[in-house]
Tab-separated table of C-alpha atoms and ligand atoms in Angstrom:
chain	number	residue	atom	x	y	z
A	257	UNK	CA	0.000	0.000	0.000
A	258	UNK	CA	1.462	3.243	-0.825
A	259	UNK	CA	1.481	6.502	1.034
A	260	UNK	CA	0.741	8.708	-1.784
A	261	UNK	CA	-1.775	7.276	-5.354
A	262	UNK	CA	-1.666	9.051	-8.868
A	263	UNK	CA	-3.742	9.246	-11.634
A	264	UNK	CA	-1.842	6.663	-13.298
A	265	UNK	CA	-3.099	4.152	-10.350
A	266	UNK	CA	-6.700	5.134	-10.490
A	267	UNK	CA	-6.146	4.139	-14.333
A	268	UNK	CA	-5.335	0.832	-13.182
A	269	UNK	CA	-6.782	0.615	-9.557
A	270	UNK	CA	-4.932	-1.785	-7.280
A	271	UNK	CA	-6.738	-4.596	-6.123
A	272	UNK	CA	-5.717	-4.252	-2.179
A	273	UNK	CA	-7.337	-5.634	0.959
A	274	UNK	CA	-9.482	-3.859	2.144
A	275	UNK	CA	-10.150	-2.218	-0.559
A	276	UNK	CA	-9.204	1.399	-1.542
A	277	UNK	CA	-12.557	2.719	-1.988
A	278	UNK	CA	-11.842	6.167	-0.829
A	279	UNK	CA	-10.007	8.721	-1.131
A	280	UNK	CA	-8.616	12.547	-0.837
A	281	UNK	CA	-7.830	14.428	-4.256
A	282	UNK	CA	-5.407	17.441	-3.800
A	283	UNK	CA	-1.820	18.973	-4.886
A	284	UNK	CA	0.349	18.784	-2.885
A	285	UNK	CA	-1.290	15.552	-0.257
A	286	UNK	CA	1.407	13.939	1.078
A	287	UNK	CA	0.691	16.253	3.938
A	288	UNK	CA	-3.008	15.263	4.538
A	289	UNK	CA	-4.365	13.680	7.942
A	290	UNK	CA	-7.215	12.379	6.612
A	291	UNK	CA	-6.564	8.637	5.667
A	292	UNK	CA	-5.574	7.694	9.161
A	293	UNK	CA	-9.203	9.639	10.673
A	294	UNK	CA	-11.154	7.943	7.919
A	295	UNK	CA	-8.906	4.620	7.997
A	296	UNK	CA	-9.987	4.586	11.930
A	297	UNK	CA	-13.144	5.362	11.597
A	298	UNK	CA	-13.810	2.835	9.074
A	299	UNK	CA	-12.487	-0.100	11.010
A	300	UNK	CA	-14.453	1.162	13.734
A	301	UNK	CA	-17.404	0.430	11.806
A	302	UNK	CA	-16.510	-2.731	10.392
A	303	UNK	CA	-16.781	-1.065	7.093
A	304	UNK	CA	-14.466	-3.506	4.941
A	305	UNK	CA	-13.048	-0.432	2.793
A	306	UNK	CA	-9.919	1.918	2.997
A	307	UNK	CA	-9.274	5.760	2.423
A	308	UNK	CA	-6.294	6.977	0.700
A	309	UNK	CA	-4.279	10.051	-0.616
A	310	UNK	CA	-4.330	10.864	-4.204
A	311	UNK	CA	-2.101	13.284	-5.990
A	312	UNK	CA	-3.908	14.921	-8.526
A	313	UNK	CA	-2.934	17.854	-10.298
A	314	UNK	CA	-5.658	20.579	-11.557
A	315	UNK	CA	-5.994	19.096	-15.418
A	316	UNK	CA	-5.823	15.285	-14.295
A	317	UNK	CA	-9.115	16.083	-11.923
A	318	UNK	CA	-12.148	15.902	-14.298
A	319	UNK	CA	-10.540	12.557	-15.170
A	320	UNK	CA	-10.419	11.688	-11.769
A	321	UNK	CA	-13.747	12.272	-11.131
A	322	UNK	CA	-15.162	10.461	-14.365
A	323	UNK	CA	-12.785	7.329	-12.760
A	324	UNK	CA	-14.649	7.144	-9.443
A	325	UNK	CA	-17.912	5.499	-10.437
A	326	UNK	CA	-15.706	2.778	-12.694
A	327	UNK	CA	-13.640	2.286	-9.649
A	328	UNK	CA	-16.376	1.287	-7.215
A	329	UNK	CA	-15.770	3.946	-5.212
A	330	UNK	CA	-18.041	5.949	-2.572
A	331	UNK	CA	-16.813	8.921	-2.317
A	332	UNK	CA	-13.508	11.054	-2.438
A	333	UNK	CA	-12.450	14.618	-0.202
A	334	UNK	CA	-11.172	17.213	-2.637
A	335	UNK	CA	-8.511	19.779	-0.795
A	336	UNK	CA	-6.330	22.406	-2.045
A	337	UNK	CA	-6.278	23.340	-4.959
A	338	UNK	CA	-9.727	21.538	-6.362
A	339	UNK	CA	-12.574	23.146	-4.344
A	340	UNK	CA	-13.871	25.883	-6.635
A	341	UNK	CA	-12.930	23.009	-9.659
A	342	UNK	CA	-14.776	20.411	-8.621
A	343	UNK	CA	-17.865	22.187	-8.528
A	344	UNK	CA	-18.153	22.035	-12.282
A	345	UNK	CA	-17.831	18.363	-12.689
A	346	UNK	CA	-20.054	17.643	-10.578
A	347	UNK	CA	-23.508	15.557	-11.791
A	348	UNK	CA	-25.531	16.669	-9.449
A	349	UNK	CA	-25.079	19.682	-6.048
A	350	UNK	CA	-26.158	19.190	-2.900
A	351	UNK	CA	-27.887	22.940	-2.267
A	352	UNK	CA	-25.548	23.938	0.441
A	353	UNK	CA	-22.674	23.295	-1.730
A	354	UNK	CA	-24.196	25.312	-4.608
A	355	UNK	CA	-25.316	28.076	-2.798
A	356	UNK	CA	-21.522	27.977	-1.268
A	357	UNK	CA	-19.975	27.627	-4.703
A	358	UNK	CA	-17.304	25.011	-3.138
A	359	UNK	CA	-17.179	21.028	-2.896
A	360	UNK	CA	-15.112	19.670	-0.605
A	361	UNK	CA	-17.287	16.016	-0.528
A	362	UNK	CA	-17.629	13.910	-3.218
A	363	UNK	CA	-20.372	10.790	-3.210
A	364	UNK	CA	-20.364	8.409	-6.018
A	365	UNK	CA	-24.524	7.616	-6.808
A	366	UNK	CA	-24.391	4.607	-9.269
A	367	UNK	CA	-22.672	6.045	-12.426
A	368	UNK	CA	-23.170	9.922	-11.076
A	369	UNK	CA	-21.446	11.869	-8.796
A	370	UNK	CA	-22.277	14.882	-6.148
A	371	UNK	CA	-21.029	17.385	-4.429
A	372	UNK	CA	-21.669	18.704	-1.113
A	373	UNK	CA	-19.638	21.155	1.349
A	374	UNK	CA	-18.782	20.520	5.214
A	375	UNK	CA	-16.121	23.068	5.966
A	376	UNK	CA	-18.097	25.758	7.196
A	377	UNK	CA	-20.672	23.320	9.563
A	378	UNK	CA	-17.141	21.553	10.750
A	379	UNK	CA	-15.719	25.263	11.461
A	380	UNK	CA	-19.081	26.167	13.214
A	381	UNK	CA	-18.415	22.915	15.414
A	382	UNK	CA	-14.935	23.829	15.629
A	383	UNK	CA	-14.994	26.921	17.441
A	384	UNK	CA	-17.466	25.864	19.363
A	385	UNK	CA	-15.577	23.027	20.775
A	386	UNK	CA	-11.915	24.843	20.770
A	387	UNK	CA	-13.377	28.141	21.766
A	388	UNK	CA	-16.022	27.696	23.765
A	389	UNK	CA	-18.124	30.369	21.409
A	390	UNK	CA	-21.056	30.279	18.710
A	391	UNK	CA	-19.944	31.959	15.394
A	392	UNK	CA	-23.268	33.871	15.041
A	393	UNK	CA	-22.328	35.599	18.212
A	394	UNK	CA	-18.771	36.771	16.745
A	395	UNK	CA	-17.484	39.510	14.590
A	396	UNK	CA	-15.104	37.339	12.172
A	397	UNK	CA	-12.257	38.351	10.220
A	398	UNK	CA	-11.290	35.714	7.461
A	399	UNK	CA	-7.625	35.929	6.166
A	400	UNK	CA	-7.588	34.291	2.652
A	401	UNK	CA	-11.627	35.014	2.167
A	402	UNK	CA	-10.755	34.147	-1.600
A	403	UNK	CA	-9.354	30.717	-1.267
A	404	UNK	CA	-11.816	27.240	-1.200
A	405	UNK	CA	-11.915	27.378	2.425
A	406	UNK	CA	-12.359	30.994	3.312
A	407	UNK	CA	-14.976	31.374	0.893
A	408	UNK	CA	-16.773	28.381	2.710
A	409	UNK	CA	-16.801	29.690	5.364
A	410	UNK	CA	-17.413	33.407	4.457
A	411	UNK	CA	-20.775	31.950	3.431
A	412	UNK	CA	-21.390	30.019	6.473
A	413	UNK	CA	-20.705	33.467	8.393
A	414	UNK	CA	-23.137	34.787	6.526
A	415	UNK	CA	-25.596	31.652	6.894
A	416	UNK	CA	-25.541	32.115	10.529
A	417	UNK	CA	-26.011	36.036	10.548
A	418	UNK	CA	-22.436	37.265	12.175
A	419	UNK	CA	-23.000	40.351	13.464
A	420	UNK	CA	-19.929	41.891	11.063
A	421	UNK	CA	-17.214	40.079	9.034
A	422	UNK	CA	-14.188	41.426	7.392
A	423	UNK	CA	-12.847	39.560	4.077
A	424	UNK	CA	-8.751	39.641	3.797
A	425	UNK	CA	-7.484	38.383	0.187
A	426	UNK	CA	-3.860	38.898	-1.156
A	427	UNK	CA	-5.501	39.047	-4.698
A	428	UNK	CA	-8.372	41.092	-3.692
A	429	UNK	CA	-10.091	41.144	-6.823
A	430	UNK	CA	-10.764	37.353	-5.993
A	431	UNK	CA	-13.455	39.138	-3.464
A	432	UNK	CA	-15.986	41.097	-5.268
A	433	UNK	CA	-18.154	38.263	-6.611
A	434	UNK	CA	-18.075	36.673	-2.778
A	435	UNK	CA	-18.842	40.119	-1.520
A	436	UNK	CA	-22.042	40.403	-3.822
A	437	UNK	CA	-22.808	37.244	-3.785
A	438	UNK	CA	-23.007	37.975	0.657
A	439	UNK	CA	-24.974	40.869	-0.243
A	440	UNK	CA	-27.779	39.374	-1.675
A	441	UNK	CA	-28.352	38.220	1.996
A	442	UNK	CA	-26.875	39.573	4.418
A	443	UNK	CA	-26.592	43.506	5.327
A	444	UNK	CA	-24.063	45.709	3.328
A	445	UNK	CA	-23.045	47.250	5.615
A	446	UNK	CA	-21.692	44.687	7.811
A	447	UNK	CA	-19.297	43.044	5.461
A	448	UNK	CA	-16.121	44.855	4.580
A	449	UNK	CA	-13.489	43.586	2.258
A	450	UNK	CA	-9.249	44.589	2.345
A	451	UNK	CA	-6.138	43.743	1.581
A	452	UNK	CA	-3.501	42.143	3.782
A	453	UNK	CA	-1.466	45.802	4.778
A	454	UNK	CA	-4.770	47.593	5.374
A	455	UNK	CA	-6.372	45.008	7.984
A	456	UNK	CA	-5.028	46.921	11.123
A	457	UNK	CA	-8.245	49.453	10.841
A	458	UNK	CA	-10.302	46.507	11.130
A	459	UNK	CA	-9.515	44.870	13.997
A	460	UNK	CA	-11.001	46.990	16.738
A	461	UNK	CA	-13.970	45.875	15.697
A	462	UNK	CA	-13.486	41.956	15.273
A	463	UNK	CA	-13.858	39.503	17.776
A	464	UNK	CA	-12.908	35.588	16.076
A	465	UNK	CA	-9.414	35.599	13.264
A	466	UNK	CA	-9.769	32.620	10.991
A	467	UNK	CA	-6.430	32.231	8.941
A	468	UNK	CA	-7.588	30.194	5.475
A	469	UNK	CA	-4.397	31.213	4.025
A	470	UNK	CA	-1.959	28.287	3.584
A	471	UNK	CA	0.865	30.823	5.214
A	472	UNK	CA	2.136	29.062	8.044
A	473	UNK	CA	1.998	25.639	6.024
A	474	UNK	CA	5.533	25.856	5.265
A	475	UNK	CA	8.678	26.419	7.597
A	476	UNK	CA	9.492	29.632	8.237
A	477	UNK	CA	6.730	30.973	6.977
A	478	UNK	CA	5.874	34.851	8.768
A	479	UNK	CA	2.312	35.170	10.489
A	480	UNK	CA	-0.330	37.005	8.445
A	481	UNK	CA	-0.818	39.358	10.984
A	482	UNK	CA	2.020	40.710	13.671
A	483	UNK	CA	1.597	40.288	16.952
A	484	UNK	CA	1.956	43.734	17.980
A	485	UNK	CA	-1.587	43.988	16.264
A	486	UNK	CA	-3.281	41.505	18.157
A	487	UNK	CA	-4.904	41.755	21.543
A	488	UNK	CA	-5.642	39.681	24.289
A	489	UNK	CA	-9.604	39.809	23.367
A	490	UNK	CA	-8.853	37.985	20.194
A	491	UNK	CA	-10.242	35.244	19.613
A	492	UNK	CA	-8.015	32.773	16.591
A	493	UNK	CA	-9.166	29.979	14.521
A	494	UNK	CA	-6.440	28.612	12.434
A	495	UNK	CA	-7.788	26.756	9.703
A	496	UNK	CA	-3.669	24.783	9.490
A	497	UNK	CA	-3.453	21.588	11.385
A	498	UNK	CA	0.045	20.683	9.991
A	499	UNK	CA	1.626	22.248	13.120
A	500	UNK	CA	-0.002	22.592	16.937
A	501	UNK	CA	1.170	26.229	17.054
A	502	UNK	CA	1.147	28.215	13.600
A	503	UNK	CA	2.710	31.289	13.102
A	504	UNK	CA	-0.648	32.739	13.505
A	505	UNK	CA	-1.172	31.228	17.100
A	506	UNK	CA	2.501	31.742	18.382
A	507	UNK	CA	1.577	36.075	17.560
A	508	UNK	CA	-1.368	35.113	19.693
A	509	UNK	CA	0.481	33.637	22.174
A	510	UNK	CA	2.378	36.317	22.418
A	511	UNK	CA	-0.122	38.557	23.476
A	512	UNK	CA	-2.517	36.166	25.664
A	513	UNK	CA	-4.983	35.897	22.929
A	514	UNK	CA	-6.874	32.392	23.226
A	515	UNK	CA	-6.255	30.432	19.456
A	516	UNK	CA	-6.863	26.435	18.141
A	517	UNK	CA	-5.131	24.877	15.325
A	518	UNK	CA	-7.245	23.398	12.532
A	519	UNK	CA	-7.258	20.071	13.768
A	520	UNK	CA	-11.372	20.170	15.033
A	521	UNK	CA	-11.997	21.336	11.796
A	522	UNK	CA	-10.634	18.873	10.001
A	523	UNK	CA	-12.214	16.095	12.478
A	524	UNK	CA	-15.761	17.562	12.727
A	525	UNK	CA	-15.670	18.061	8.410
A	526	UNK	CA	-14.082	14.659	8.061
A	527	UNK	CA	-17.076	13.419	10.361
A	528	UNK	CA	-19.852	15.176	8.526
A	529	UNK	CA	-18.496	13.753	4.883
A	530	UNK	CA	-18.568	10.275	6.797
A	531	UNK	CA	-22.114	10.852	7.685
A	532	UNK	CA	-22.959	11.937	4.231
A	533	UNK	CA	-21.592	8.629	2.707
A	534	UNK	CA	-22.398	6.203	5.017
A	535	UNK	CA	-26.319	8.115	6.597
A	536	UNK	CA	-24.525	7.015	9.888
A	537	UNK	CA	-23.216	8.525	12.644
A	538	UNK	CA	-19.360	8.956	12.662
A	539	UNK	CA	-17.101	7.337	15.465
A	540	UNK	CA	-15.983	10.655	16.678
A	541	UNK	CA	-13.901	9.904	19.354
A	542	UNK	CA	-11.716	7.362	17.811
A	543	UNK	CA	-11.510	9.553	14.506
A	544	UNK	CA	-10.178	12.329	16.984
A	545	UNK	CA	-7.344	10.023	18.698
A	546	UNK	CA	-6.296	9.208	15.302
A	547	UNK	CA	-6.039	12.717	14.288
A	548	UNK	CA	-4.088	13.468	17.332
A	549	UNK	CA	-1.612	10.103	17.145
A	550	UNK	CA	-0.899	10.923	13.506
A	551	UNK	CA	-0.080	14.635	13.902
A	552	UNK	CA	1.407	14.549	17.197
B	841	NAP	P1	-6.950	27.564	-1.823
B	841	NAP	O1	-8.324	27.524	-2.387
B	841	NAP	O2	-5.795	27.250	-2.690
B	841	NAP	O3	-6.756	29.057	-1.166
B	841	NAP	C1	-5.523	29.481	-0.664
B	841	NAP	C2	-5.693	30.851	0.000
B	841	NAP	O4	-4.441	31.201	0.606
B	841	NAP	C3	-6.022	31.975	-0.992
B	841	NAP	O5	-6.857	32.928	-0.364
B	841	NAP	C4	-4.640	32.577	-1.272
B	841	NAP	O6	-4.673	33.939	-1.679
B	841	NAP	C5	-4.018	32.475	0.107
B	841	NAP	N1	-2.556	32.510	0.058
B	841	NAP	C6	-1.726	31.539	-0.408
B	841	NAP	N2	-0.435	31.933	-0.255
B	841	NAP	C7	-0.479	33.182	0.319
B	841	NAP	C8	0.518	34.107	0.703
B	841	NAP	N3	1.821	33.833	0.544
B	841	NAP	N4	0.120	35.276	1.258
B	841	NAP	C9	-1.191	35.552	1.444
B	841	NAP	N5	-2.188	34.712	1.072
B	841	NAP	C10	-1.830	33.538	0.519
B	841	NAP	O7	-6.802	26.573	-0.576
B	841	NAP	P2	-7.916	26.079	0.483
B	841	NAP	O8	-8.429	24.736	0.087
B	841	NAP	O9	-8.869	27.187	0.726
B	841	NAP	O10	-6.989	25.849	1.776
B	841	NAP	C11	-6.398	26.975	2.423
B	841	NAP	C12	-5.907	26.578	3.816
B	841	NAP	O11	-7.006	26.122	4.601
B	841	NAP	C13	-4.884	25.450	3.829
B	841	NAP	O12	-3.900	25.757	4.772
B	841	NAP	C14	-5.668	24.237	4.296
B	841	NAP	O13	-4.861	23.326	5.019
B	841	NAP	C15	-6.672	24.882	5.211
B	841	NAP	N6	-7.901	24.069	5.347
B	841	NAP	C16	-8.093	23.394	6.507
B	841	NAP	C17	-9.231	22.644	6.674
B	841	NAP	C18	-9.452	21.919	7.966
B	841	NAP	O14	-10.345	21.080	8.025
B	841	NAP	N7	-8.724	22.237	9.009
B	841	NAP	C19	-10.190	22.536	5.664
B	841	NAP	C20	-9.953	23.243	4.486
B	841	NAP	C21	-8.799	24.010	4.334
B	841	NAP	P3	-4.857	34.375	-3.236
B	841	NAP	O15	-6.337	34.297	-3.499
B	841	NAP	O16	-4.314	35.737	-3.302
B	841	NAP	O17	-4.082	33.363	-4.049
């Protein structure tokens, strides 16, 4: 079994015990903690199937897709950088995913396949678990607003009526259809969108940082926002679970401001995709202490 599939592979699908039947699709994966939560959870369940990584580049993924039903499989995750992507070829949308304009769940229905989105409801879970707070309560500032994730869960702030949130995008044209798109629903005048080096006027009036940038991914990498403009009443979600403190959390630190890693996200969106595929409840706990022994 390897640790990392191709294309080439899902050409010509290994026949493994148990059976590779799931997957995540993303560029690069080699990084990605979901096989051993899935993996878990599956033997949990006595579900005789296994959930791999799959390194798919951005013109090898309609392929990919079209390969799933011929593959027997159920279903496949789709991270960085095939959100927005996959949307298109899907068959059919689940209307949360539409109305979010992102797939990060794939489910194989006989020779079809749909798309649904559980990033934001795992955030919302998220910070209410690492936290101890309910989104709708919060004024949220989303760094990277224009990425798969930060859209996701622009929309879900929006979804659950936050009384103001703040959209951060290096390429800030990326914004303007999100922002109108927020508009159509939600009050003008409580979304504002910026660049990175004006953000400081904003942040008097936020409550709950979410970093969806992948800065902080790689070593080395600077925080997205300087300590010395962060307080202690800051609330920070970072959306990276590749280290326990990001650069994001360690400018926190630094000032007392309370801050999670994205490591509830990625268990409480993991368990949601698990529900959608199997209409069962997920084995949270043991999907967590997988999480945690592979990461650690
Ligand atoms: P994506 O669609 O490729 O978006 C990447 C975002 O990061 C874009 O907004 C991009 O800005 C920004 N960015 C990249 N490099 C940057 C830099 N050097 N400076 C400033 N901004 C930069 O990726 P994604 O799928 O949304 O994932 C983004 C992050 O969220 C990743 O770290 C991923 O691990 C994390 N994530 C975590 C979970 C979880 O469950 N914990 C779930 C989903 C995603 P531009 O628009 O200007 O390119």
């Amino acid at each position: 079994m390897k640790e990392v599939y191709s294309l080439a592979d899902l050409r010509d699908w290994p026949n493994e015990a148990p059976p590779l039947r799931l997957a995540v699709f993303g560029d690069p994966i080699a990084h990605s903690a979901s096989p051993p939560m899935h993996n878990a959870a599956l033997a949990e369940c006595g579900i005789d199937a296994r959930y791999a990584r799959l390194h798919i580049r951005a013109e090898e993924l309609a392929e990919a897709f079209r390969l799933l039903p011929r593959r027997d499989f159920i279903g496949v995750n789709c991270t960085i950088p095939h959100k927005f992507a996959a949307l298109a070829l899907m068959d059919r949308l689940d209307d949360h995913a539409r109305r979010i304009g992102v797939v990060n769940t794939v489910v194989v229905e006989g020779d079809k396949i749909a798309g649904y989105n559980t990033d934001g409801p795992g955030l919302v879970r998220a910070v209410r678990a690492e936290l101890g707070a309910d989104l709708r309560d919060l004024r949220v500032m989303i760094l990277g607003a224009g990425g798969g994730a930060g859209r996701a869960i622009a929309m879900q702030c929006a979804f659950e009526k936050c009384p103001r949130i703040v959209l951060i995008n290096r390429t800030l044209e990326k914004l303007g259809p999100l922002v109108r798109e927020l508009e159509a629903f939600f009050p003008a005048d409580c979304i504002a969108m910026d660049e990175f080096n004006a953000l400081e006027a904003h942040l008097s009036q936020i409550d709950l940082i979410i970093n969806c940038t992948s800065l902080g991914m790689k070593p080395g990498e600077a925080s997205p926002i300087p300590a010395e403009l962060l307080s202690a009443r800051h609330l920070i979600y970072d959306t990276i679970y590749t280290a326990a403190r990001t650069p994001l959390l360690l400018a926190g630190d630094a000032v007392g401001a309370r801050g999670a890693n994205g490591l509830t996200m990625l268990l409480h969106q993991g368990a949601l995709a698990f529900e959608i595929w199997f209409q069962r409840a997920a084995p949270i706990d043991v999907m967590r202490q997988a999480l945690l022994d592979a990461t650690r």
